[in-house]
Amino acid sequence: MSAIRTIVDWLDDRAGVRELVNEALYESVPGGSRWRYVWGSALVMAFVTQALTGIFLWMAYSPSTQTAWESVYYIEHEMAGGWLLRGIHHYMAQMMIVLLAIHFIQVVWDGAYRAPRELNFVIGLVLMLVVLGLSFTGYLLPWDQKGYWATNVGTELASQAPIAGVALKKLAVGGSDYGHHTLTRFFALHAGVLPALLVGFLVLHIMLFRRHGLHAKDRNRAPDTTFWPDQVLKDSVASLGILAAVLALTVWKGAELMAPADAANPYDAARPEWYFLFLFQFLKWFPGELEIWGAFIIPGIVVAVLFVMPWIGRSKAGHLLNVALMGVLFGGAAFLTAQALYDDNFAAWNEKTEDNAARYEASQGFLDAKQEAEHEARRVIELARSPAKIPPTGALTLVYNDPYLQGPKLYKQNCAGCHNYADPENSDLRWAYLVNKNPSAPNLFGVGTRKWISGLLDPKQIVSAHYFGYAGSPFVGDGDQTDMVDFIQESLSEDLDNEQRQAIQTAFKKIAAALSAEARLPSQAEADARDAEMITEGRALLTGGLADLLESGTSCTDCHTFGEMQDIGSPVLDDYMSRRWLLDFLSNASDERFYGELNDRMPAFAPHDDLRLNQLDHKSLELIVDWLRSDWYRPSQDTDASETANP
Amino acid sequence: MANPPASQSDRPNATKNRRSFFAALAAITTGAVVVLTPLAVGVVTFLSPLLRKRQSSTVRVALLAQVPDDGLPRYFPVVADREDAWNRYPQQRVGGVYLVRQADEAAPTAFTAKCPHAGCFIGYAAGADHFQCPCHTSAFKLDGSRVRGDDEVSPRDMDQLPVELRELQLASGETATEVWVEFIDFQTGHKQPIHTT
């Protein structure tokens, strides 16, 4: 005990520690400690939390376009406790906005801005602006689609500011376009400039607060007390409650990380963080060039009014006016926020009618984009977690090279106009947007699988819209290429007795297995290996064996090439629906290996040696083909592989 | 603590006062130079993006054959070399254009997909009779004009880009027509289209 006393004495002698501690802890609290005084301290606690978590995030964050998302992904999904660290930072930031609002409302309501506290009120407002700046800059740092596109709107608006707008945007963004320097600048602001300003103004704020003393609501409510320990206890309990709420949000929702920012792939559901949503909505009220009113003039006037509130509030009437202004401000912001949320979710909460069609569609677009973005984010994270990890060029490379993500997009642009893509048995919501209800070509869902080929060899299914029965098909009815359909229907005609029918159906089943094995689908590799015998039998049937079973005395190779070349405009069956076969087919379906001159509709996407003339490049074709063949990375495959590697 | 500061009564006399005025001036000047030099150097570097000019590039976006003359918009990504500080990305998607060709028109009209309001990407759903911006719901007719005119939040119609048709001579002797577009970036929020360059 005496050793501690000696040290404290020594420190006190040199630095006046006892006085400092006394000053800090024994501030008088007139009228006793109260719960209503906790908000300022809670804000300090929130800021300390942000500083602490921010510094540790900083130790793992790397601001560049190839590493920002990647390092945040690594924090969130790979580092021990990273999700918690980021979650606390994410939700405490939002909590700070709420606390600021409460603190502000209380100060105005109580008239705590009156002399001599005007200057401290002004400093408080500066602190509020700094915190809003921290929120705005922090939103971009993960460099995900949401932050990127929302911030883009923000800086685009800044460029419309009178006189220096364009220069201002260029300086903020570090050039004309978003890039490395946008991140380095935003990060320097977020982790350096703004926190330094915040600390500086916070010190002034607290100094002045101590100088003026606490603005007591009711001095005679209870005997005076000191800050330590009564008020500190209340402040700590409140702070603990806030932390608990932040932790609960983190565990419940987690901090979101969308797909990596992509300048070429707009995110249609880009919205600012909820506390800026009212500004976003406000802009919708100002058509054309009036926008400057919504973006600058009115918000500018509002902020200016806030700064002069202490002077307006000198008289009782002025104070009431301030309270009314604050009510209008918060009420307006709440209304606009609700309106923005309602607009975005309109389609989820309402039925579509003729009158609300435009509104409904806009909302549906938002909801679809949001869902798709979430789907994409899950996929990129899955890819980033693969043993191959993220390449040095960044996670966007993963996005661009993934058939699962790019295939459907390319398919929609190039194929969905004619082909349907839908599981005939179950509707898969993932691909709902690829359904074509009036197809003019076969359904490509599961193309090349045993099931798909079995359908093609089924007399009923082959004439359905899923295969050759679509409107205007040349393969059915009065068409000029009905050989295939006729062959299948005659082979299994109604006249057959049960035994014959069964024998032929079994033969078709084997042929389907053999043909499907030609595709070498990764999803069917196991079945192909298991049914090697059936596949061998199937190959024998389709190369002639079938002829013995059928009245027509023909088999597949009477028209199709399979090993032996036939020359009558029927697709080659060697490697049927394999990667190579499909790539060649998509490149030029009019090639003699496929439909030759009989091709009446399938575009040739890449028939030219001169690549400039092709509609699609090789990579796009590969992505479409791999997606159609369900040949994409799956996390489970990989666990299987590692299990076999390490028995 | 051994030498307490001089009290008011020990103030130097007038000559000393003049001297100390110059001393103070010199001290302030020296101090300012010391602090402002690094600050000024930092500010200059910070301002350097203002000196960099961007030039819009003319890029090939499609073959004319890919734009049927049915008056319906077709979206094409704009692929060009892109520089970002120390990186150069060859052939990157840098934006998007809609090409619309009316019946019997030789060249299509090109609209940039960037919304004149706040720079979001304007969308087009196949078959729809208008373009729609997903952010603040501006709507544009297929000729790029605003559906509700001046009541629309967008201050002007969709921005058009200069289109050029170029003949491509093939090794085989055949020709093909390419659509080239000058990909200009426009400032948002103004009634007139102003280049950002």
mmCIF file with all atom_site columns, N, CA, C and O in Angstrom, chain A residues 582-625:
data_model
loop_
_atom_site.group_PDB
_atom_site.id
_atom_site.type_symbol
_atom_site.label_atom_id
_atom_site.label_alt_id
_atom_site.label_comp_id
_atom_site.label_asym_id
_atom_site.label_entity_id
_atom_site.label_seq_id
_atom_site.pdbx_PDB_ins_code
_atom_site.Cartn_x
_atom_site.Cartn_y
_atom_site.Cartn_z
_atom_site.occupancy
_atom_site.B_iso_or_equiv
_atom_site.pdbx_formal_charge
_atom_site.auth_seq_id
_atom_site.auth_comp_id
_atom_site.auth_asym_id
_atom_site.auth_atom_id
_atom_site.pdbx_PDB_model_num
ATOM 1   N N  . LEU A 1 582 ? -20.632 -28.595 -76.955 1.00 0.00 ? 582 LEU A N  1
ATOM 2   C CA . LEU A 1 582 ? -21.503 -27.430 -76.782 1.00 0.00 ? 582 LEU A CA 1
ATOM 3   C C  . LEU A 1 582 ? -20.826 -26.134 -77.237 1.00 0.00 ? 582 LEU A C  1
ATOM 4   O O  . LEU A 1 582 ? -21.456 -25.269 -77.848 1.00 0.00 ? 582 LEU A O  1
ATOM 5   N N  . LEU A 1 583 ? -19.532 -26.015 -76.936 1.00 0.00 ? 583 LEU A N  1
ATOM 6   C CA . LEU A 1 583 ? -18.804 -24.808 -77.364 1.00 0.00 ? 583 LEU A CA 1
ATOM 7   C C  . LEU A 1 583 ? -18.834 -24.694 -78.886 1.00 0.00 ? 583 LEU A C  1
ATOM 8   O O  . LEU A 1 583 ? -19.107 -23.617 -79.431 1.00 0.00 ? 583 LEU A O  1
ATOM 9   N N  . ASP A 1 584 ? -18.590 -25.826 -79.550 1.00 0.00 ? 584 ASP A N  1
ATOM 10  C CA . ASP A 1 584 ? -18.608 -25.805 -81.019 1.00 0.00 ? 584 ASP A CA 1
ATOM 11  C C  . ASP A 1 584 ? -20.008 -25.513 -81.541 1.00 0.00 ? 584 ASP A C  1
ATOM 12  O O  . ASP A 1 584 ? -20.198 -24.781 -82.499 1.00 0.00 ? 584 ASP A O  1
ATOM 13  N N  . PHE A 1 585 ? -20.998 -26.107 -80.856 1.00 0.00 ? 585 PHE A N  1
ATOM 14  C CA . PHE A 1 585 ? -22.388 -25.936 -81.289 1.00 0.00 ? 585 PHE A CA 1
ATOM 15  C C  . PHE A 1 585 ? -22.812 -24.465 -81.164 1.00 0.00 ? 585 PHE A C  1
ATOM 16  O O  . PHE A 1 585 ? -23.392 -23.889 -82.073 1.00 0.00 ? 585 PHE A O  1
ATOM 17  N N  . LEU A 1 586 ? -22.469 -23.853 -80.027 1.00 0.00 ? 586 LEU A N  1
ATOM 18  C CA . LEU A 1 586 ? -22.821 -22.440 -79.825 1.00 0.00 ? 586 LEU A CA 1
ATOM 19  C C  . LEU A 1 586 ? -22.056 -21.540 -80.801 1.00 0.00 ? 586 LEU A C  1
ATOM 20  O O  . LEU A 1 586 ? -22.574 -20.539 -81.280 1.00 0.00 ? 586 LEU A O  1
ATOM 21  N N  . SER A 1 587 ? -20.828 -21.925 -81.094 1.00 0.00 ? 587 SER A N  1
ATOM 22  C CA . SER A 1 587 ? -20.034 -21.113 -82.019 1.00 0.00 ? 587 SER A CA 1
ATOM 23  C C  . SER A 1 587 ? -20.692 -21.091 -83.386 1.00 0.00 ? 587 SER A C  1
ATOM 24  O O  . SER A 1 587 ? -20.783 -20.055 -84.025 1.00 0.00 ? 587 SER A O  1
ATOM 25  N N  . ASN A 1 588 ? -21.152 -22.266 -83.813 1.00 0.00 ? 588 ASN A N  1
ATOM 26  C CA . ASN A 1 588 ? -21.771 -22.315 -85.122 1.00 0.00 ? 588 ASN A CA 1
ATOM 27  C C  . ASN A 1 588 ? -22.634 -23.559 -85.265 1.00 0.00 ? 588 ASN A C  1
ATOM 28  O O  . ASN A 1 588 ? -22.161 -24.624 -85.653 1.00 0.00 ? 588 ASN A O  1
ATOM 29  N N  . ALA A 1 589 ? -23.925 -23.397 -84.979 1.00 0.00 ? 589 ALA A N  1
ATOM 30  C CA . ALA A 1 589 ? -24.841 -24.538 -85.053 1.00 0.00 ? 589 ALA A CA 1
ATOM 31  C C  . ALA A 1 589 ? -25.083 -24.958 -86.495 1.00 0.00 ? 589 ALA A C  1
ATOM 32  O O  . ALA A 1 589 ? -25.615 -26.032 -86.755 1.00 0.00 ? 589 ALA A O  1
ATOM 33  N N  . SER A 1 590 ? -24.694 -24.091 -87.445 1.00 0.00 ? 590 SER A N  1
ATOM 34  C CA . SER A 1 590 ? -24.894 -24.427 -88.857 1.00 0.00 ? 590 SER A CA 1
ATOM 35  C C  . SER A 1 590 ? -23.729 -25.231 -89.415 1.00 0.00 ? 590 SER A C  1
ATOM 36  O O  . SER A 1 590 ? -23.700 -25.535 -90.604 1.00 0.00 ? 590 SER A O  1
ATOM 37  N N  . ASP A 1 591 ? -22.802 -25.551 -88.546 1.00 0.00 ? 591 ASP A N  1
ATOM 38  C CA . ASP A 1 591 ? -21.689 -26.375 -88.990 1.00 0.00 ? 591 ASP A CA 1
ATOM 39  C C  . ASP A 1 591 ? -22.223 -27.751 -89.395 1.00 0.00 ? 591 ASP A C  1
ATOM 40  O O  . ASP A 1 591 ? -23.233 -28.213 -88.855 1.00 0.00 ? 591 ASP A O  1
ATOM 41  N N  . GLU A 1 592 ? -21.545 -28.414 -90.324 1.00 0.00 ? 592 GLU A N  1
ATOM 42  C CA . GLU A 1 592 ? -22.064 -29.704 -90.795 1.00 0.00 ? 592 GLU A CA 1
ATOM 43  C C  . GLU A 1 592 ? -22.076 -30.774 -89.699 1.00 0.00 ? 592 GLU A C  1
ATOM 44  O O  . GLU A 1 592 ? -22.776 -31.771 -89.810 1.00 0.00 ? 592 GLU A O  1
ATOM 45  N N  . ARG A 1 593 ? -21.339 -30.548 -88.633 1.00 0.00 ? 593 ARG A N  1
ATOM 46  C CA . ARG A 1 593 ? -21.391 -31.504 -87.515 1.00 0.00 ? 593 ARG A CA 1
ATOM 47  C C  . ARG A 1 593 ? -22.712 -31.379 -86.755 1.00 0.00 ? 593 ARG A C  1
ATOM 48  O O  . ARG A 1 593 ? -23.057 -32.232 -85.956 1.00 0.00 ? 593 ARG A O  1
ATOM 49  N N  . PHE A 1 594 ? -23.406 -30.266 -86.965 1.00 0.00 ? 594 PHE A N  1
ATOM 50  C CA . PHE A 1 594 ? -24.654 -30.065 -86.216 1.00 0.00 ? 594 PHE A CA 1
ATOM 51  C C  . PHE A 1 594 ? -25.838 -30.042 -87.176 1.00 0.00 ? 594 PHE A C  1
ATOM 52  O O  . PHE A 1 594 ? -26.124 -31.043 -87.789 1.00 0.00 ? 594 PHE A O  1
ATOM 53  N N  . TYR A 1 595 ? -26.474 -28.880 -87.351 1.00 0.00 ? 595 TYR A N  1
ATOM 54  C CA . TYR A 1 595 ? -27.662 -28.871 -88.196 1.00 0.00 ? 595 TYR A CA 1
ATOM 55  C C  . TYR A 1 595 ? -27.373 -28.556 -89.655 1.00 0.00 ? 595 TYR A C  1
ATOM 56  O O  . TYR A 1 595 ? -28.267 -28.671 -90.497 1.00 0.00 ? 595 TYR A O  1
ATOM 57  N N  . GLY A 1 596 ? -26.166 -28.146 -89.942 1.00 0.00 ? 596 GLY A N  1
ATOM 58  C CA . GLY A 1 596 ? -25.835 -27.818 -91.329 1.00 0.00 ? 596 GLY A CA 1
ATOM 59  C C  . GLY A 1 596 ? -26.796 -26.791 -91.897 1.00 0.00 ? 596 GLY A C  1
ATOM 60  O O  . GLY A 1 596 ? -27.218 -25.860 -91.205 1.00 0.00 ? 596 GLY A O  1
ATOM 61  N N  . GLU A 1 597 ? -27.186 -26.995 -93.107 1.00 0.00 ? 597 GLU A N  1
ATOM 62  C CA . GLU A 1 597 ? -28.067 -26.027 -93.784 1.00 0.00 ? 597 GLU A CA 1
ATOM 63  C C  . GLU A 1 597 ? -29.480 -26.041 -93.224 1.00 0.00 ? 597 GLU A C  1
ATOM 64  O O  . GLU A 1 597 ? -30.276 -25.144 -93.490 1.00 0.00 ? 597 GLU A O  1
ATOM 65  N N  . LEU A 1 598 ? -29.812 -27.088 -92.490 1.00 0.00 ? 598 LEU A N  1
ATOM 66  C CA . LEU A 1 598 ? -31.173 -27.175 -91.951 1.00 0.00 ? 598 LEU A CA 1
ATOM 67  C C  . LEU A 1 598 ? -31.402 -26.222 -90.775 1.00 0.00 ? 598 LEU A C  1
ATOM 68  O O  . LEU A 1 598 ? -32.529 -25.997 -90.364 1.00 0.00 ? 598 LEU A O  1
ATOM 69  N N  . ASN A 1 599 ? -30.311 -25.666 -90.246 1.00 0.00 ? 599 ASN A N  1
ATOM 70  C CA . ASN A 1 599 ? -30.467 -24.743 -89.110 1.00 0.00 ? 599 ASN A CA 1
ATOM 71  C C  . ASN A 1 599 ? -31.256 -23.512 -89.548 1.00 0.00 ? 599 ASN A C  1
ATOM 72  O O  . ASN A 1 599 ? -30.825 -22.758 -90.400 1.00 0.00 ? 599 ASN A O  1
ATOM 73  N N  . ASP A 1 600 ? -32.425 -23.311 -88.916 1.00 0.00 ? 600 ASP A N  1
ATOM 74  C CA . ASP A 1 600 ? -33.256 -22.181 -89.348 1.00 0.00 ? 600 ASP A CA 1
ATOM 75  C C  . ASP A 1 600 ? -33.322 -21.076 -88.306 1.00 0.00 ? 600 ASP A C  1
ATOM 76  O O  . ASP A 1 600 ? -33.962 -20.064 -88.515 1.00 0.00 ? 600 ASP A O  1
ATOM 77  N N  . ARG A 1 601 ? -32.735 -21.244 -87.117 1.00 0.00 ? 601 ARG A N  1
ATOM 78  C CA . ARG A 1 601 ? -32.928 -20.220 -86.089 1.00 0.00 ? 601 ARG A CA 1
ATOM 79  C C  . ARG A 1 601 ? -31.769 -20.016 -85.134 1.00 0.00 ? 601 ARG A C  1
ATOM 80  O O  . ARG A 1 601 ? -31.609 -18.952 -84.562 1.00 0.00 ? 601 ARG A O  1
ATOM 81  N N  . MET A 1 602 ? -30.990 -21.035 -84.896 1.00 0.00 ? 602 MET A N  1
ATOM 82  C CA . MET A 1 602 ? -29.946 -20.900 -83.878 1.00 0.00 ? 602 MET A CA 1
ATOM 83  C C  . MET A 1 602 ? -28.836 -19.985 -84.393 1.00 0.00 ? 602 MET A C  1
ATOM 84  O O  . MET A 1 602 ? -28.205 -20.287 -85.403 1.00 0.00 ? 602 MET A O  1
ATOM 85  N N  . PRO A 1 603 ? -28.599 -18.823 -83.729 1.00 0.00 ? 603 PRO A N  1
ATOM 86  C CA . PRO A 1 603 ? -27.547 -17.920 -84.213 1.00 0.00 ? 603 PRO A CA 1
ATOM 87  C C  . PRO A 1 603 ? -26.172 -18.567 -84.073 1.00 0.00 ? 603 PRO A C  1
ATOM 88  O O  . PRO A 1 603 ? -25.946 -19.363 -83.166 1.00 0.00 ? 603 PRO A O  1
ATOM 89  N N  . ALA A 1 604 ? -25.301 -18.208 -84.972 1.00 0.00 ? 604 ALA A N  1
ATOM 90  C CA . ALA A 1 604 ? -23.907 -18.645 -84.836 1.00 0.00 ? 604 ALA A CA 1
ATOM 91  C C  . ALA A 1 604 ? -23.206 -17.555 -84.027 1.00 0.00 ? 604 ALA A C  1
ATOM 92  O O  . ALA A 1 604 ? -23.049 -16.436 -84.491 1.00 0.00 ? 604 ALA A O  1
ATOM 93  N N  . PHE A 1 605 ? -22.799 -17.890 -82.807 1.00 0.00 ? 605 PHE A N  1
ATOM 94  C CA . PHE A 1 605 ? -22.286 -16.841 -81.920 1.00 0.00 ? 605 PHE A CA 1
ATOM 95  C C  . PHE A 1 605 ? -20.815 -16.531 -82.139 1.00 0.00 ? 605 PHE A C  1
ATOM 96  O O  . PHE A 1 605 ? -20.350 -15.458 -81.812 1.00 0.00 ? 605 PHE A O  1
ATOM 97  N N  . ALA A 1 606 ? -20.083 -17.504 -82.672 1.00 0.00 ? 606 ALA A N  1
ATOM 98  C CA . ALA A 1 606 ? -18.656 -17.234 -82.878 1.00 0.00 ? 606 ALA A CA 1
ATOM 99  C C  . ALA A 1 606 ? -18.108 -18.070 -84.028 1.00 0.00 ? 606 ALA A C  1
ATOM 100 O O  . ALA A 1 606 ? -17.203 -18.885 -83.853 1.00 0.00 ? 606 ALA A O  1
ATOM 101 N N  . PRO A 1 607 ? -18.653 -17.875 -85.237 1.00 0.00 ? 607 PRO A N  1
ATOM 102 C CA . PRO A 1 607 ? -18.226 -18.724 -86.348 1.00 0.00 ? 607 PRO A CA 1
ATOM 103 C C  . PRO A 1 607 ? -16.944 -18.243 -87.041 1.00 0.00 ? 607 PRO A C  1
ATOM 104 O O  . PRO A 1 607 ? -16.350 -18.988 -87.811 1.00 0.00 ? 607 PRO A O  1
ATOM 105 N N  . HIS A 1 608 ? -16.523 -17.005 -86.751 1.00 0.00 ? 608 HIS A N  1
ATOM 106 C CA . HIS A 1 608 ? -15.437 -16.422 -87.551 1.00 0.00 ? 608 HIS A CA 1
ATOM 107 C C  . HIS A 1 608 ? -14.074 -16.615 -86.912 1.00 0.00 ? 608 HIS A C  1
ATOM 108 O O  . HIS A 1 608 ? -13.938 -16.590 -85.696 1.00 0.00 ? 608 HIS A O  1
ATOM 109 N N  . ASP A 1 609 ? -13.099 -16.766 -87.778 1.00 0.00 ? 609 ASP A N  1
ATOM 110 C CA . ASP A 1 609 ? -11.725 -16.800 -87.277 1.00 0.00 ? 609 ASP A CA 1
ATOM 111 C C  . ASP A 1 609 ? -11.305 -15.398 -86.843 1.00 0.00 ? 609 ASP A C  1
ATOM 112 O O  . ASP A 1 609 ? -10.519 -15.217 -85.930 1.00 0.00 ? 609 ASP A O  1
ATOM 113 N N  . ASP A 1 610 ? -11.830 -14.389 -87.573 1.00 0.00 ? 610 ASP A N  1
ATOM 114 C CA . ASP A 1 610 ? -11.571 -12.997 -87.200 1.00 0.00 ? 610 ASP A CA 1
ATOM 115 C C  . ASP A 1 610 ? -12.464 -12.673 -86.000 1.00 0.00 ? 610 ASP A C  1
ATOM 116 O O  . ASP A 1 610 ? -13.674 -12.493 -86.122 1.00 0.00 ? 610 ASP A O  1
ATOM 117 N N  . LEU A 1 611 ? -11.852 -12.622 -84.818 1.00 0.00 ? 611 LEU A N  1
ATOM 118 C CA . LEU A 1 611 ? -12.628 -12.559 -83.576 1.00 0.00 ? 611 LEU A CA 1
ATOM 119 C C  . LEU A 1 611 ? -13.504 -11.316 -83.486 1.00 0.00 ? 611 LEU A C  1
ATOM 120 O O  . LEU A 1 611 ? -14.507 -11.302 -82.783 1.00 0.00 ? 611 LEU A O  1
ATOM 121 N N  . ARG A 1 612 ? -13.125 -10.258 -84.218 1.00 0.00 ? 612 ARG A N  1
ATOM 122 C CA . ARG A 1 612 ? -13.896 -9.019  -84.147 1.00 0.00 ? 612 ARG A CA 1
ATOM 123 C C  . ARG A 1 612 ? -15.310 -9.196  -84.666 1.00 0.00 ? 612 ARG A C  1
ATOM 124 O O  . ARG A 1 612 ? -16.207 -8.417  -84.363 1.00 0.00 ? 612 ARG A O  1
ATOM 125 N N  . LEU A 1 613 ? -15.511 -10.225 -85.487 1.00 0.00 ? 613 LEU A N  1
ATOM 126 C CA . LEU A 1 613 ? -16.814 -10.409 -86.111 1.00 0.00 ? 613 LEU A CA 1
ATOM 127 C C  . LEU A 1 613 ? -17.764 -11.243 -85.277 1.00 0.00 ? 613 LEU A C  1
ATOM 128 O O  . LEU A 1 613 ? -18.948 -11.327 -85.562 1.00 0.00 ? 613 LEU A O  1
ATOM 129 N N  . ASN A 1 614 ? -17.230 -11.862 -84.237 1.00 0.00 ? 614 ASN A N  1
ATOM 130 C CA . ASN A 1 614 ? -18.073 -12.766 -83.460 1.00 0.00 ? 614 ASN A CA 1
ATOM 131 C C  . ASN A 1 614 ? -18.930 -12.017 -82.450 1.00 0.00 ? 614 ASN A C  1
ATOM 132 O O  . ASN A 1 614 ? -18.487 -11.041 -81.861 1.00 0.00 ? 614 ASN A O  1
ATOM 133 N N  . GLN A 1 615 ? -20.145 -12.509 -82.269 1.00 0.00 ? 615 GLN A N  1
ATOM 134 C CA . GLN A 1 615 ? -21.031 -11.881 -81.293 1.00 0.00 ? 615 GLN A CA 1
ATOM 135 C C  . GLN A 1 615 ? -20.560 -12.108 -79.872 1.00 0.00 ? 615 GLN A C  1
ATOM 136 O O  . GLN A 1 615 ? -20.723 -11.264 -79.022 1.00 0.00 ? 615 GLN A O  1
ATOM 137 N N  . LEU A 1 616 ? -20.021 -13.289 -79.636 1.00 0.00 ? 616 LEU A N  1
ATOM 138 C CA . LEU A 1 616 ? -19.567 -13.600 -78.285 1.00 0.00 ? 616 LEU A CA 1
ATOM 139 C C  . LEU A 1 616 ? -18.117 -14.052 -78.325 1.00 0.00 ? 616 LEU A C  1
ATOM 140 O O  . LEU A 1 616 ? -17.693 -14.733 -79.249 1.00 0.00 ? 616 LEU A O  1
ATOM 141 N N  . ASP A 1 617 ? -17.368 -13.652 -77.306 1.00 0.00 ? 617 ASP A N  1
ATOM 142 C CA . ASP A 1 617 ? -15.983 -14.118 -77.259 1.00 0.00 ? 617 ASP A CA 1
ATOM 143 C C  . ASP A 1 617 ? -15.930 -15.506 -76.621 1.00 0.00 ? 617 ASP A C  1
ATOM 144 O O  . ASP A 1 617 ? -16.916 -16.005 -76.084 1.00 0.00 ? 617 ASP A O  1
ATOM 145 N N  . HIS A 1 618 ? -14.757 -16.097 -76.696 1.00 0.00 ? 618 HIS A N  1
ATOM 146 C CA . HIS A 1 618 ? -14.632 -17.479 -76.263 1.00 0.00 ? 618 HIS A CA 1
ATOM 147 C C  . HIS A 1 618 ? -14.957 -17.639 -74.783 1.00 0.00 ? 618 HIS A C  1
ATOM 148 O O  . HIS A 1 618 ? -15.590 -18.601 -74.366 1.00 0.00 ? 618 HIS A O  1
ATOM 149 N N  . LYS A 1 619 ? -14.518 -16.663 -74.021 1.00 0.00 ? 619 LYS A N  1
ATOM 150 C CA . LYS A 1 619 ? -14.726 -16.774 -72.574 1.00 0.00 ? 619 LYS A CA 1
ATOM 151 C C  . LYS A 1 619 ? -16.216 -16.755 -72.229 1.00 0.00 ? 619 LYS A C  1
ATOM 152 O O  . LYS A 1 619 ? -16.667 -17.527 -71.381 1.00 0.00 ? 619 LYS A O  1
ATOM 153 N N  . SER A 1 620 ? -16.965 -15.878 -72.899 1.00 0.00 ? 620 SER A N  1
ATOM 154 C CA . SER A 1 620 ? -18.409 -15.822 -72.640 1.00 0.00 ? 620 SER A CA 1
ATOM 155 C C  . SER A 1 620 ? -19.058 -17.155 -72.990 1.00 0.00 ? 620 SER A C  1
ATOM 156 O O  . SER A 1 620 ? -19.928 -17.650 -72.259 1.00 0.00 ? 620 SER A O  1
ATOM 157 N N  . LEU A 1 621 ? -18.630 -17.738 -74.123 1.00 0.00 ? 621 LEU A N  1
ATOM 158 C CA . LEU A 1 621 ? -19.187 -19.033 -74.507 1.00 0.00 ? 621 LEU A CA 1
ATOM 159 C C  . LEU A 1 621 ? -18.886 -20.083 -73.444 1.00 0.00 ? 621 LEU A C  1
ATOM 160 O O  . LEU A 1 621 ? -19.753 -20.875 -73.070 1.00 0.00 ? 621 LEU A O  1
ATOM 161 N N  . GLU A 1 622 ? -17.663 -20.066 -72.961 1.00 0.00 ? 622 GLU A N  1
ATOM 162 C CA . GLU A 1 622 ? -17.282 -21.041 -71.931 1.00 0.00 ? 622 GLU A CA 1
ATOM 163 C C  . GLU A 1 622 ? -18.137 -20.888 -70.683 1.00 0.00 ? 622 GLU A C  1
ATOM 164 O O  . GLU A 1 622 ? -18.566 -21.867 -70.079 1.00 0.00 ? 622 GLU A O  1
ATOM 165 N N  . LEU A 1 623 ? -18.373 -19.631 -70.311 1.00 0.00 ? 623 LEU A N  1
ATOM 166 C CA . LEU A 1 623 ? -19.168 -19.390 -69.099 1.00 0.00 ? 623 LEU A CA 1
ATOM 167 C C  . LEU A 1 623 ? -20.601 -19.892 -69.284 1.00 0.00 ? 623 LEU A C  1
ATOM 168 O O  . LEU A 1 623 ? -21.174 -20.502 -68.378 1.00 0.00 ? 623 LEU A O  1
ATOM 169 N N  . ILE A 1 624 ? -21.172 -19.657 -70.467 1.00 0.00 ? 624 ILE A N  1
ATOM 170 C CA . ILE A 1 624 ? -22.537 -20.134 -70.724 1.00 0.00 ? 624 ILE A CA 1
ATOM 171 C C  . ILE A 1 624 ? -22.570 -21.662 -70.689 1.00 0.00 ? 624 ILE A C  1
ATOM 172 O O  . ILE A 1 624 ? -23.407 -22.283 -70.033 1.00 0.00 ? 624 ILE A O  1
ATOM 173 N N  . VAL A 1 625 ? -21.615 -22.264 -71.371 1.00 0.00 ? 625 VAL A N  1
ATOM 174 C CA . VAL A 1 625 ? -21.590 -23.734 -71.470 1.00 0.00 ? 625 VAL A CA 1
ATOM 175 C C  . VAL A 1 625 ? -21.383 -24.366 -70.094 1.00 0.00 ? 625 VAL A C  1
ATOM 176 O O  . VAL A 1 625 ? -22.095 -25.295 -69.703 1.00 0.00 ? 625 VAL A O  1
#
